[in-house]
mmCIF file of C-alpha atoms in Angstrom:
data_model
loop_
_atom_site.group_PDB
_atom_site.id
_atom_site.type_symbol
_atom_site.label_atom_id
_atom_site.label_comp_id
_atom_site.label_asym_id
_atom_site.label_seq_id
_atom_site.Cartn_x
_atom_site.Cartn_y
_atom_site.Cartn_z
ATOM 1 C CA MET A 1 18.125 -3.004 48.542
ATOM 2 C CA ILE A 2 19.130 -0.110 49.051
ATOM 3 C CA VAL A 3 22.762 0.648 50.857
ATOM 4 C CA THR A 4 23.906 3.882 51.337
ATOM 5 C CA THR A 5 26.664 4.912 53.708
ATOM 6 C CA THR A 6 24.531 7.806 55.177
ATOM 7 C CA PRO A 7 22.197 6.613 58.144
ATOM 8 C CA THR A 8 18.911 7.720 56.616
ATOM 9 C CA VAL A 9 17.651 7.342 52.596
ATOM 10 C CA GLU A 10 16.707 10.644 51.753
ATOM 11 C CA GLY A 11 12.612 10.363 50.611
ATOM 12 C CA ARG A 12 11.718 7.716 52.855
ATOM 13 C CA LYS A 13 11.778 7.390 56.707
ATOM 14 C CA ILE A 14 13.111 3.614 58.201
ATOM 15 C CA VAL A 15 9.973 2.182 59.574
ATOM 16 C CA GLU A 16 12.107 -0.933 62.060
ATOM 17 C CA TYR A 17 16.541 -2.148 62.507
ATOM 18 C CA ARG A 18 16.975 -5.338 61.591
ATOM 19 C CA GLY A 19 20.301 -5.352 62.846
ATOM 20 C CA ILE A 20 23.958 -4.936 61.873
ATOM 21 C CA VAL A 21 25.368 -6.696 59.268
ATOM 22 C CA PHE A 22 28.528 -7.846 57.533
ATOM 23 C CA GLY A 23 29.725 -9.254 54.482
ATOM 24 C CA GLU A 24 33.708 -10.860 54.424
ATOM 25 C CA VAL A 25 35.466 -11.973 51.469
ATOM 26 C CA VAL A 26 39.499 -13.091 51.648
ATOM 27 C CA SER A 27 41.142 -12.547 48.766
ATOM 28 C CA GLY A 28 44.510 -14.298 47.276
ATOM 29 C CA VAL A 29 46.313 -12.910 45.041
ATOM 30 C CA ASP A 30 48.002 -15.153 42.280
ATOM 31 C CA PHE A 31 51.994 -15.111 41.324
ATOM 32 C CA VAL A 32 50.760 -14.472 37.268
ATOM 33 C CA LYS A 33 49.448 -11.013 39.074
ATOM 34 C CA ASP A 34 51.686 -10.472 41.336
ATOM 35 C CA PHE A 35 54.255 -10.259 38.701
ATOM 36 C CA ALA A 36 52.610 -8.802 36.913
ATOM 37 C CA ALA A 37 52.223 -5.580 40.016
ATOM 38 C CA GLY A 38 55.477 -6.088 39.788
ATOM 39 C CA LEU A 39 56.415 -4.711 36.209
ATOM 40 C CA THR A 40 53.376 -1.888 37.119
ATOM 41 C CA ASN A 41 55.042 -1.447 40.572
ATOM 42 C CA PHE A 42 58.691 -0.573 38.458
ATOM 43 C CA PHE A 43 57.664 0.432 34.803
ATOM 44 C CA GLY A 44 54.889 2.931 36.646
ATOM 45 C CA GLY A 45 50.598 3.081 35.723
ATOM 46 C CA ARG A 46 47.555 1.523 37.209
ATOM 47 C CA SER A 47 47.811 -1.747 37.856
ATOM 48 C CA GLY A 48 44.658 -3.907 36.585
ATOM 49 C CA SER A 49 45.323 -7.536 38.035
ATOM 50 C CA TYR A 50 44.844 -5.623 41.553
ATOM 51 C CA GLU A 51 42.370 -3.519 41.138
ATOM 52 C CA GLY A 52 40.455 -5.308 39.080
ATOM 53 C CA GLU A 53 40.781 -8.072 42.804
ATOM 54 C CA LEU A 54 39.890 -5.205 44.374
ATOM 55 C CA ILE A 55 36.871 -4.844 42.496
ATOM 56 C CA ASP A 56 35.731 -8.487 42.188
ATOM 57 C CA ALA A 57 36.393 -8.149 45.928
ATOM 58 C CA ARG A 58 34.011 -5.512 46.890
ATOM 59 C CA GLU A 59 31.349 -6.385 45.301
ATOM 60 C CA SER A 60 31.168 -10.020 46.908
ATOM 61 C CA ALA A 61 30.883 -8.183 50.151
ATOM 62 C CA LEU A 62 28.771 -6.485 48.941
ATOM 63 C CA ASN A 63 26.403 -8.688 47.851
ATOM 64 C CA GLU A 64 27.240 -11.590 51.317
ATOM 65 C CA MET A 65 26.145 -8.218 53.171
ATOM 66 C CA MET A 66 22.822 -7.413 50.766
ATOM 67 C CA GLN A 67 21.518 -11.419 50.928
ATOM 68 C CA ARG A 68 21.639 -11.567 54.722
ATOM 69 C CA ALA A 69 20.175 -8.116 55.285
ATOM 70 C CA ALA A 70 17.264 -9.577 53.320
ATOM 71 C CA SER A 71 16.714 -12.613 55.211
ATOM 72 C CA LEU A 72 16.689 -10.517 58.547
ATOM 73 C CA GLY A 73 13.690 -9.830 56.490
ATOM 74 C CA ALA A 74 14.929 -5.791 55.335
ATOM 75 C CA ASN A 75 14.747 -3.684 52.166
ATOM 76 C CA ALA A 76 17.403 -1.169 52.554
ATOM 77 C CA ILE A 77 21.091 -1.514 54.183
ATOM 78 C CA VAL A 78 21.811 2.237 55.907
ATOM 79 C CA GLY A 79 25.312 3.178 57.858
ATOM 80 C CA VAL A 80 27.685 1.661 55.368
ATOM 81 C CA ASP A 81 31.038 1.041 55.522
ATOM 82 C CA VAL A 82 33.776 -0.636 53.723
ATOM 83 C CA ASP A 83 37.668 -2.214 54.788
ATOM 84 C CA TYR A 84 40.600 -3.214 53.105
ATOM 85 C CA GLU A 85 43.116 -4.967 54.866
ATOM 86 C CA VAL A 86 46.237 -7.323 53.827
ATOM 87 C CA LEU A 87 46.678 -10.594 55.194
ATOM 88 C CA GLY A 88 49.010 -12.776 55.193
ATOM 89 C CA GLN A 89 53.047 -13.552 55.739
ATOM 90 C CA ALA A 90 54.318 -11.765 52.134
ATOM 91 C CA ASN A 91 51.373 -10.140 52.504
ATOM 92 C CA ASN A 92 48.826 -12.335 49.422
ATOM 93 C CA MET A 93 45.695 -11.937 50.866
ATOM 94 C CA LEU A 94 43.274 -9.448 50.830
ATOM 95 C CA MET A 95 40.384 -9.141 53.066
ATOM 96 C CA VAL A 96 37.422 -6.411 52.218
ATOM 97 C CA THR A 97 34.603 -6.368 54.503
ATOM 98 C CA VAL A 98 31.842 -3.994 54.496
ATOM 99 C CA SER A 99 29.184 -3.628 57.240
ATOM 100 C CA GLY A 100 25.885 -1.797 57.742
ATOM 101 C CA THR A 101 22.367 -1.776 59.548
ATOM 102 C CA ALA A 102 19.538 -3.684 58.430
ATOM 103 C CA VAL A 103 16.730 -2.038 57.977
ATOM 104 C CA VAL A 104 12.572 -1.191 56.139
ATOM 105 C CA VAL A 105 11.806 1.643 55.206
ATOM 106 C CA GLN A 106 9.074 3.304 53.449
#
């Protein structure tokens, strides 16, 4: 499956549009990760625990979108957009949504 943020796939011709596809993941950040991130915030540096959670959520959302495109008979997704939001009363939930257009390319 070719996945790209561009509206076309260079060197390939789009022969069919199969529709818009989405992938969504809502992930909770647990107390331990929150505590470790708080220490990083206090002492400085990058938060490996939050970065890992973000990477996992993004990859899961992309995989879900690719599965949905494949079920429509597509072999590529163009115009992919990735969005991140925090949710919940304590902002302890991470939502990652991805969307794109499922297409068939030659």
